[in-house]
Amino acid sequence: MSFTEPTEASRVVQYRAPDADPQTWLALAAGIDIEVVQYFLVSARCGCFMQAARSLNVRPTILRKHLAQLEEQLQRTLFMFKDSSLTLSRDGHQLHAQLLALAHERTLPVIEQPLIRLAVAQTLLHDILGRDLVSLLRRNASVRLEIISLDSDLSLQAVSADVVLWLAGTESPIPGPSFSTTEPQPLARLDFQPHIAKRYSRVTARPEHLDDLADFLLVQWQHERQVDSFRPWNALVEQRLAGVVQLHSYELMLEMIRCSACIGLLPGYMSRFDRGLIGLPGLFNQPMQRQVWLAVNEQSQDQAQVQMLVELILTTFEERRDWFQD
């Protein structure tokens, strides 16, 4: 059979093998390579070659190649497509039952995946890294990954992780993780400025001076109240007697800027992440900047899964290099 997954039902051409006692060819089940047994059982369970490959952490072409060789070895068609769905053929069901019976006699190996812990600043997880992490999980359904969102310097210093991605000063990664790491690596310098939704601000009426903000509602993410480089913005918010919202959710702050005519402090790349938002440069004389830092736990830095995660992060930031350049 063809090991592809069509969008329409296709006619299945069965092998023209001579009729024989089912026990004759089923007796070969005990000699099937244990890895191929896993390929067959997982594909049968998932009903989808792509999902089976993700679960087994192998390329779909490798899985299909082994299953095609199995069909050739047994001279039986094991899978077929019915109404665009992958199902077992009659012979496939017989082999499936035989392999399950054998499974009670021999233990199929379960390859344990190491638990990889990624601690990442909430803004970076939401704006930059989230989409590529989703893509990673689509390709590898067997990964064991714990994602820890960092929303404060306290959480950063208390966390235990294999890979840490955080925001700190432009000259120093301190405060940083409290455990032993590799030398922190700077990935990008972020410039922060007030932002507003385009639909709530006509070009001719956009604020150009601090006094122009008097008629706008300001929104502040509480985590940033303690950021030293944000003192100009924080001082403006603190002196407000009205027209200010303070909250603990980064996502909610973004939503309020998008939908409530609020002005809030966001990274300069935000207009690339969300084209409905626009920065308001020139309101403050003092730049408000932070640096993205990356470090790896010294004890787990050589693990393949950790290196894969680090490579994903480096690639993500390299692909978005124009986001961080003036």
mmCIF file of C-alpha atoms in Angstrom:
data_model
loop_
_atom_site.group_PDB
_atom_site.id
_atom_site.type_symbol
_atom_site.label_atom_id
_atom_site.label_comp_id
_atom_site.label_asym_id
_atom_site.label_seq_id
_atom_site.Cartn_x
_atom_site.Cartn_y
_atom_site.Cartn_z
ATOM 1 C CA MET A 1 0.000 0.000 0.000
ATOM 2 C CA SER A 2 1.015 3.618 -0.296
ATOM 3 C CA PHE A 3 1.941 5.086 3.092
ATOM 4 C CA THR A 4 0.369 8.483 2.537
ATOM 5 C CA GLU A 5 -2.713 10.013 4.097
ATOM 6 C CA PRO A 6 -5.058 11.171 1.310
ATOM 7 C CA THR A 7 -7.793 13.740 1.737
ATOM 8 C CA GLU A 8 -10.243 11.534 -0.076
ATOM 9 C CA ALA A 9 -11.090 7.867 0.199
ATOM 10 C CA SER A 10 -8.876 5.813 -2.073
ATOM 11 C CA ARG A 11 -9.175 2.275 -3.399
ATOM 12 C CA VAL A 12 -6.976 -0.152 -1.518
ATOM 13 C CA VAL A 13 -5.148 -2.782 -3.539
ATOM 14 C CA GLN A 14 -4.686 -5.897 -1.429
ATOM 15 C CA TYR A 15 -1.687 -8.200 -1.787
ATOM 16 C CA ARG A 16 -2.581 -11.247 -3.832
ATOM 17 C CA ALA A 17 -1.057 -13.667 -1.414
ATOM 18 C CA PRO A 18 -2.088 -17.328 -1.591
ATOM 19 C CA ASP A 19 -4.672 -18.406 0.901
ATOM 20 C CA ALA A 20 -3.111 -19.917 3.983
ATOM 21 C CA ASP A 21 -3.873 -20.740 7.552
ATOM 22 C CA PRO A 22 -3.769 -17.366 9.434
ATOM 23 C CA GLN A 23 -1.659 -19.043 12.096
ATOM 24 C CA THR A 24 1.044 -19.666 9.508
ATOM 25 C CA TRP A 25 1.888 -16.035 8.836
ATOM 26 C CA LEU A 26 0.852 -14.834 12.281
ATOM 27 C CA ALA A 27 3.538 -17.078 13.708
ATOM 28 C CA LEU A 28 6.017 -14.600 12.239
ATOM 29 C CA ALA A 29 4.775 -11.960 14.728
ATOM 30 C CA ALA A 30 7.122 -13.201 17.425
ATOM 31 C CA GLY A 31 10.105 -12.477 15.199
ATOM 32 C CA ILE A 32 9.181 -8.895 14.281
ATOM 33 C CA ASP A 33 11.719 -6.382 15.483
ATOM 34 C CA ILE A 34 10.564 -4.754 18.706
ATOM 35 C CA GLU A 35 10.963 -1.254 17.226
ATOM 36 C CA VAL A 36 8.764 -2.140 14.256
ATOM 37 C CA VAL A 37 6.197 -3.592 16.672
ATOM 38 C CA GLN A 38 6.034 -0.196 18.360
ATOM 39 C CA TYR A 39 5.659 1.556 15.002
ATOM 40 C CA PHE A 40 2.747 -0.720 14.121
ATOM 41 C CA LEU A 41 0.947 -0.562 17.479
ATOM 42 C CA VAL A 42 1.271 3.204 17.859
ATOM 43 C CA SER A 43 0.114 3.801 14.278
ATOM 44 C CA ALA A 44 -2.891 1.565 14.898
ATOM 45 C CA ARG A 45 -3.699 3.384 18.130
ATOM 46 C CA CYS A 46 -3.316 6.890 16.665
ATOM 47 C CA GLY A 47 -5.041 6.186 13.351
ATOM 48 C CA CYS A 48 -2.615 8.655 11.791
ATOM 49 C CA PHE A 49 0.946 8.156 10.592
ATOM 50 C CA MET A 50 1.911 11.762 11.317
ATOM 51 C CA GLN A 51 0.680 11.606 14.916
ATOM 52 C CA ALA A 52 2.323 8.227 15.434
ATOM 53 C CA ALA A 53 5.634 9.625 14.199
ATOM 54 C CA ARG A 54 5.330 12.585 16.584
ATOM 55 C CA SER A 55 4.563 10.267 19.470
ATOM 56 C CA LEU A 56 7.557 8.069 18.682
ATOM 57 C CA ASN A 57 9.823 11.040 17.957
ATOM 58 C CA VAL A 58 10.801 9.733 14.510
ATOM 59 C CA ARG A 59 10.435 11.156 11.033
ATOM 60 C CA PRO A 60 7.204 10.093 9.278
ATOM 61 C CA THR A 61 9.222 8.787 6.313
ATOM 62 C CA ILE A 62 11.158 6.424 8.607
ATOM 63 C CA LEU A 63 7.981 5.105 10.219
ATOM 64 C CA ARG A 64 6.262 4.535 6.871
ATOM 65 C CA LYS A 65 9.349 2.836 5.434
ATOM 66 C CA HIS A 66 9.454 0.302 8.281
ATOM 67 C CA LEU A 67 5.733 -0.386 8.052
ATOM 68 C CA ALA A 68 5.986 -0.906 4.292
ATOM 69 C CA GLN A 69 8.833 -3.369 4.877
ATOM 70 C CA LEU A 70 6.688 -5.148 7.458
ATOM 71 C CA GLU A 71 3.862 -5.544 4.945
ATOM 72 C CA GLU A 72 6.341 -6.858 2.391
ATOM 73 C CA GLN A 73 7.752 -9.298 4.937
ATOM 74 C CA LEU A 74 4.304 -10.632 5.878
ATOM 75 C CA GLN A 75 2.868 -10.352 2.364
ATOM 76 C CA ARG A 76 -0.214 -8.765 3.881
ATOM 77 C CA THR A 77 -1.802 -5.326 3.749
ATOM 78 C CA LEU A 78 -2.039 -4.102 7.327
ATOM 79 C CA PHE A 79 -3.464 -0.593 6.935
ATOM 80 C CA MET A 80 -6.045 0.937 4.653
ATOM 81 C CA PHE A 81 -7.845 4.250 4.301
ATOM 82 C CA LYS A 82 -11.598 4.326 4.743
ATOM 83 C CA ASP A 83 -13.474 7.623 4.453
ATOM 84 C CA SER A 84 -10.116 9.441 4.650
ATOM 85 C CA SER A 85 -9.327 7.723 7.949
ATOM 86 C CA LEU A 86 -6.475 5.300 8.586
ATOM 87 C CA THR A 87 -7.732 1.936 9.817
ATOM 88 C CA LEU A 88 -6.446 -1.591 10.175
ATOM 89 C CA SER A 89 -7.256 -4.107 7.473
ATOM 90 C CA ARG A 90 -8.600 -7.550 8.341
ATOM 91 C CA ASP A 91 -5.045 -8.914 8.432
ATOM 92 C CA GLY A 92 -3.957 -5.832 10.377
ATOM 93 C CA HIS A 93 -6.537 -6.570 13.064
ATOM 94 C CA GLN A 94 -5.323 -10.164 13.316
ATOM 95 C CA LEU A 95 -1.707 -9.057 13.652
ATOM 96 C CA HIS A 96 -2.708 -6.419 16.194
ATOM 97 C CA ALA A 97 -4.422 -9.017 18.382
ATOM 98 C CA GLN A 98 -1.438 -11.351 18.071
ATOM 99 C CA LEU A 99 1.046 -8.639 19.058
ATOM 100 C CA LEU A 100 -1.062 -7.588 22.030
ATOM 101 C CA ALA A 101 -1.128 -11.200 23.192
ATOM 102 C CA LEU A 102 2.639 -11.399 22.852
ATOM 103 C CA ALA A 103 2.968 -8.135 24.765
ATOM 104 C CA HIS A 104 1.776 -9.986 27.858
ATOM 105 C CA GLU A 105 4.731 -12.330 27.439
ATOM 106 C CA ARG A 106 7.386 -9.718 26.694
ATOM 107 C CA THR A 107 7.572 -6.148 27.866
ATOM 108 C CA LEU A 108 7.746 -3.563 25.110
ATOM 109 C CA PRO A 109 10.427 -1.027 25.954
ATOM 110 C CA VAL A 110 9.293 2.450 26.899
ATOM 111 C CA ILE A 111 12.013 4.978 26.195
ATOM 112 C CA GLU A 112 11.883 7.453 29.046
ATOM 113 C CA GLN A 113 12.443 11.042 27.979
ATOM 114 C CA PRO A 114 14.324 13.330 30.379
ATOM 115 C CA LEU A 115 12.299 16.120 31.939
ATOM 116 C CA ILE A 116 13.532 19.440 30.558
ATOM 117 C CA ARG A 117 12.598 22.576 32.492
ATOM 118 C CA LEU A 118 12.481 25.915 30.692
ATOM 119 C CA ALA A 119 12.103 29.075 32.752
ATOM 120 C CA VAL A 120 11.305 32.108 30.620
ATOM 121 C CA ALA A 121 10.214 35.690 31.216
ATOM 122 C CA GLN A 122 6.482 36.001 30.655
ATOM 123 C CA THR A 123 6.806 38.722 28.014
ATOM 124 C CA LEU A 124 9.319 36.680 25.991
ATOM 125 C CA LEU A 125 7.213 33.527 26.251
ATOM 126 C CA HIS A 126 4.082 35.337 25.057
ATOM 127 C CA ASP A 127 5.566 37.549 22.351
ATOM 128 C CA ILE A 128 8.589 35.736 20.952
ATOM 129 C CA LEU A 129 9.085 32.120 21.971
ATOM 130 C CA GLY A 130 5.549 30.739 22.313
ATOM 131 C CA ARG A 131 4.874 30.034 18.638
ATOM 132 C CA ASP A 132 8.156 28.157 18.105
ATOM 133 C CA LEU A 133 7.585 26.092 21.257
ATOM 134 C CA VAL A 134 4.206 25.048 19.867
ATOM 135 C CA SER A 135 5.925 24.012 16.622
ATOM 136 C CA LEU A 136 8.447 21.977 18.614
ATOM 137 C CA LEU A 137 5.666 20.102 20.380
ATOM 138 C CA ARG A 138 3.885 19.446 17.090
ATOM 139 C CA ARG A 139 7.028 17.737 15.829
ATOM 140 C CA ASN A 140 7.796 15.839 19.024
ATOM 141 C CA ALA A 141 4.852 14.543 21.015
ATOM 142 C CA SER A 142 7.068 12.414 23.276
ATOM 143 C CA VAL A 143 9.035 15.304 24.779
ATOM 144 C CA ARG A 144 8.813 15.937 28.535
ATOM 145 C CA LEU A 145 8.916 19.690 28.901
ATOM 146 C CA GLU A 146 8.016 21.898 31.853
ATOM 147 C CA ILE A 147 7.601 25.585 30.996
ATOM 148 C CA ILE A 148 7.909 27.964 33.930
ATOM 149 C CA SER A 149 6.724 31.542 33.409
ATOM 150 C CA LEU A 150 8.851 34.137 35.226
ATOM 151 C CA ASP A 151 6.922 37.230 36.272
ATOM 152 C CA SER A 152 9.271 38.735 38.848
ATOM 153 C CA ASP A 153 12.899 38.870 39.956
ATOM 154 C CA LEU A 154 11.902 36.821 42.996
ATOM 155 C CA SER A 155 10.534 33.992 40.849
ATOM 156 C CA LEU A 156 13.718 34.084 38.753
ATOM 157 C CA GLN A 157 15.961 33.668 41.772
ATOM 158 C CA ALA A 158 13.785 30.942 43.285
ATOM 159 C CA VAL A 159 13.399 28.825 40.150
ATOM 160 C CA SER A 160 15.252 25.605 39.342
ATOM 161 C CA ALA A 161 15.503 24.902 35.619
ATOM 162 C CA ASP A 162 17.686 23.551 32.813
ATOM 163 C CA VAL A 163 17.367 26.576 30.535
ATOM 164 C CA VAL A 164 16.618 30.116 31.708
ATOM 165 C CA LEU A 165 15.657 33.092 29.542
ATOM 166 C CA TRP A 166 15.149 36.338 31.424
ATOM 167 C CA LEU A 167 15.248 40.132 31.279
ATOM 168 C CA ALA A 168 17.779 42.178 33.237
ATOM 169 C CA GLY A 169 19.946 45.265 32.864
ATOM 170 C CA THR A 170 21.768 45.974 29.632
ATOM 171 C CA GLU A 171 25.200 45.746 31.259
ATOM 172 C CA SER A 172 24.694 42.900 33.748
ATOM 173 C CA PRO A 173 22.553 39.739 33.947
ATOM 174 C CA ILE A 174 22.048 40.330 37.673
ATOM 175 C CA PRO A 175 19.629 39.532 39.194
ATOM 176 C CA GLY A 176 19.751 36.103 37.643
ATOM 177 C CA PRO A 177 19.231 32.445 38.571
ATOM 178 C CA SER A 178 20.538 31.364 41.964
ATOM 179 C CA PHE A 179 21.895 27.979 40.769
ATOM 180 C CA SER A 180 25.136 27.360 38.837
ATOM 181 C CA THR A 181 24.796 28.142 35.138
ATOM 182 C CA THR A 182 26.928 28.615 32.075
ATOM 183 C CA GLU A 183 28.096 32.147 31.337
ATOM 184 C CA PRO A 184 24.918 34.206 30.660
ATOM 185 C CA GLN A 185 24.629 35.070 26.986
ATOM 186 C CA PRO A 186 23.028 38.344 25.820
ATOM 187 C CA LEU A 187 20.571 37.723 22.986
ATOM 188 C CA ALA A 188 18.856 41.058 22.334
ATOM 189 C CA ARG A 189 18.501 44.562 23.705
ATOM 190 C CA LEU A 190 14.905 45.705 24.011
ATOM 191 C CA ASP A 191 13.826 49.335 23.923
ATOM 192 C CA PHE A 192 10.561 50.030 25.745
ATOM 193 C CA GLN A 193 8.143 52.860 24.969
ATOM 194 C CA PRO A 194 4.469 53.661 25.503
ATOM 195 C CA HIS A 195 2.088 52.065 22.990
ATOM 196 C CA ILE A 196 -1.481 52.699 21.935
ATOM 197 C CA ALA A 197 -3.907 50.974 19.558
ATOM 198 C CA LYS A 198 -3.961 52.611 16.121
ATOM 199 C CA ARG A 199 -7.749 52.619 15.984
ATOM 200 C CA TYR A 200 -7.948 54.801 19.088
ATOM 201 C CA SER A 201 -5.435 57.388 17.970
ATOM 202 C CA ARG A 202 -5.540 59.355 14.732
ATOM 203 C CA VAL A 203 -2.130 60.397 13.419
ATOM 204 C CA THR A 204 -2.822 64.095 13.995
ATOM 205 C CA ALA A 205 -3.927 63.496 17.591
ATOM 206 C CA ARG A 206 -1.281 61.067 18.821
ATOM 207 C CA PRO A 207 0.533 62.211 21.977
ATOM 208 C CA GLU A 208 3.910 63.810 21.299
ATOM 209 C CA HIS A 209 4.630 65.220 24.783
ATOM 210 C CA LEU A 210 3.999 63.987 28.316
ATOM 211 C CA ASP A 211 1.345 66.647 28.830
ATOM 212 C CA ASP A 212 -0.592 65.094 25.953
ATOM 213 C CA LEU A 213 -1.148 61.951 28.031
ATOM 214 C CA ALA A 214 -3.444 63.779 30.475
ATOM 215 C CA ASP A 215 -6.567 62.749 28.567
ATOM 216 C CA PHE A 216 -5.561 59.093 28.177
ATOM 217 C CA LEU A 217 -6.008 56.141 30.513
ATOM 218 C CA LEU A 218 -2.655 54.594 31.483
ATOM 219 C CA VAL A 219 -2.234 50.892 32.207
ATOM 220 C CA GLN A 220 0.697 49.399 34.107
ATOM 221 C CA TRP A 221 1.844 45.813 34.585
ATOM 222 C CA GLN A 222 2.631 45.538 38.291
ATOM 223 C CA HIS A 223 5.767 43.458 37.727
ATOM 224 C CA GLU A 224 7.434 46.433 36.037
ATOM 225 C CA ARG A 225 6.950 48.785 38.983
ATOM 226 C CA GLN A 226 10.267 47.585 40.429
ATOM 227 C CA VAL A 227 12.285 47.755 37.193
ATOM 228 C CA ASP A 228 14.924 50.429 37.687
ATOM 229 C CA SER A 229 15.246 51.347 34.003
ATOM 230 C CA PHE A 230 11.489 52.066 33.852
ATOM 231 C CA ARG A 231 11.632 54.846 36.446
ATOM 232 C CA PRO A 232 10.463 57.609 34.035
ATOM 233 C CA TRP A 233 7.292 55.675 33.156
ATOM 234 C CA ASN A 234 6.678 54.461 36.709
ATOM 235 C CA ALA A 235 7.017 57.995 38.091
ATOM 236 C CA LEU A 236 4.406 59.200 35.606
ATOM 237 C CA VAL A 237 1.991 56.446 36.641
ATOM 238 C CA GLU A 238 2.572 56.987 40.381
ATOM 239 C CA GLN A 239 1.726 60.685 40.228
ATOM 240 C CA ARG A 240 -1.624 59.984 38.590
ATOM 241 C CA LEU A 241 -4.635 60.735 40.790
ATOM 242 C CA ALA A 242 -7.029 59.295 38.214
ATOM 243 C CA GLY A 243 -6.982 57.550 34.844
ATOM 244 C CA VAL A 244 -4.677 54.642 35.708
ATOM 245 C CA VAL A 245 -5.100 50.863 35.861
ATOM 246 C CA GLN A 246 -2.577 48.569 37.543
ATOM 247 C CA LEU A 247 -2.787 44.817 37.077
ATOM 248 C CA HIS A 248 -0.831 41.585 37.418
ATOM 249 C CA SER A 249 -1.583 39.990 34.054
ATOM 250 C CA TYR A 250 0.590 40.765 31.028
ATOM 251 C CA GLU A 251 -1.995 39.340 28.604
ATOM 252 C CA LEU A 252 -4.762 41.467 30.136
ATOM 253 C CA MET A 253 -2.607 44.579 29.869
ATOM 254 C CA LEU A 254 -2.145 43.911 26.153
ATOM 255 C CA GLU A 255 -5.882 43.392 25.734
ATOM 256 C CA MET A 256 -6.661 46.672 27.476
ATOM 257 C CA ILE A 257 -4.266 48.542 25.199
ATOM 258 C CA ARG A 258 -5.823 46.892 22.163
ATOM 259 C CA CYS A 259 -9.457 47.381 23.148
ATOM 260 C CA SER A 260 -9.777 50.103 25.803
ATOM 261 C CA ALA A 261 -7.902 53.084 24.386
ATOM 262 C CA CYS A 262 -5.259 52.640 27.105
ATOM 263 C CA ILE A 263 -1.603 53.567 26.815
ATOM 264 C CA GLY A 264 0.917 51.118 28.297
ATOM 265 C CA LEU A 265 4.645 50.458 28.291
ATOM 266 C CA LEU A 266 5.642 47.702 25.851
ATOM 267 C CA PRO A 267 8.779 46.500 24.030
ATOM 268 C CA GLY A 268 9.598 48.412 20.864
ATOM 269 C CA TYR A 269 9.044 45.303 18.722
ATOM 270 C CA MET A 270 5.353 45.194 19.676
ATOM 271 C CA SER A 271 4.153 46.819 16.444
ATOM 272 C CA ARG A 272 5.718 43.851 14.598
ATOM 273 C CA PHE A 273 4.045 41.349 16.908
ATOM 274 C CA ASP A 274 0.689 43.144 16.701
ATOM 275 C CA ARG A 275 0.245 45.526 13.778
ATOM 276 C CA GLY A 276 -2.756 47.070 15.497
ATOM 277 C CA LEU A 277 -0.455 48.695 18.065
ATOM 278 C CA ILE A 278 1.881 51.624 17.542
ATOM 279 C CA GLY A 279 4.699 53.007 19.661
ATOM 280 C CA LEU A 280 4.836 56.592 20.919
ATOM 281 C CA PRO A 281 8.531 57.529 20.787
ATOM 282 C CA GLY A 282 9.956 60.772 22.084
ATOM 283 C CA LEU A 283 7.755 61.114 25.168
ATOM 284 C CA PHE A 284 10.677 60.456 27.520
ATOM 285 C CA ASN A 285 14.210 61.799 27.260
ATOM 286 C CA GLN A 286 15.726 58.875 29.133
ATOM 287 C CA PRO A 287 15.839 55.530 27.257
ATOM 288 C CA MET A 288 14.110 52.569 28.894
ATOM 289 C CA GLN A 289 15.987 49.398 27.945
ATOM 290 C CA ARG A 290 16.402 45.812 29.081
ATOM 291 C CA GLN A 291 18.590 42.950 27.891
ATOM 292 C CA VAL A 292 17.511 39.377 27.115
ATOM 293 C CA TRP A 293 19.851 36.887 28.792
ATOM 294 C CA LEU A 294 20.171 33.133 28.248
ATOM 295 C CA ALA A 295 21.885 30.646 30.566
ATOM 296 C CA VAL A 296 21.956 26.863 30.926
ATOM 297 C CA ASN A 297 22.167 24.766 34.061
ATOM 298 C CA GLU A 298 25.754 23.482 34.356
ATOM 299 C CA GLN A 299 24.583 20.024 35.430
ATOM 300 C CA SER A 300 22.367 19.422 32.380
ATOM 301 C CA GLN A 301 24.045 21.490 29.655
ATOM 302 C CA ASP A 302 25.291 18.395 27.770
ATOM 303 C CA GLN A 303 21.889 16.691 27.484
ATOM 304 C CA ALA A 304 20.681 16.409 23.900
ATOM 305 C CA GLN A 305 17.181 17.684 24.710
ATOM 306 C CA VAL A 306 18.614 20.709 26.510
ATOM 307 C CA GLN A 307 20.878 21.501 23.579
ATOM 308 C CA MET A 308 17.902 21.157 21.227
ATOM 309 C CA LEU A 309 15.947 23.681 23.308
ATOM 310 C CA VAL A 310 18.874 26.114 23.405
ATOM 311 C CA GLU A 311 19.242 25.828 19.631
ATOM 312 C CA LEU A 312 15.545 26.574 19.191
ATOM 313 C CA ILE A 313 15.849 29.730 21.331
ATOM 314 C CA LEU A 314 18.948 30.951 19.474
ATOM 315 C CA THR A 315 17.303 30.327 16.112
ATOM 316 C CA THR A 316 14.120 32.119 17.174
ATOM 317 C CA PHE A 317 15.999 35.253 18.212
ATOM 318 C CA GLU A 318 18.173 35.190 15.112
ATOM 319 C CA GLU A 319 15.105 34.956 12.860
ATOM 320 C CA ARG A 320 13.613 37.980 14.654
ATOM 321 C CA ARG A 321 16.806 39.996 14.678
ATOM 322 C CA ASP A 322 15.138 42.876 12.830
ATOM 323 C CA TRP A 323 12.636 43.155 15.708
ATOM 324 C CA PHE A 324 15.386 44.363 18.017
ATOM 325 C CA GLN A 325 17.320 46.650 15.690
ATOM 326 C CA ASP A 326 16.658 50.389 15.504
#
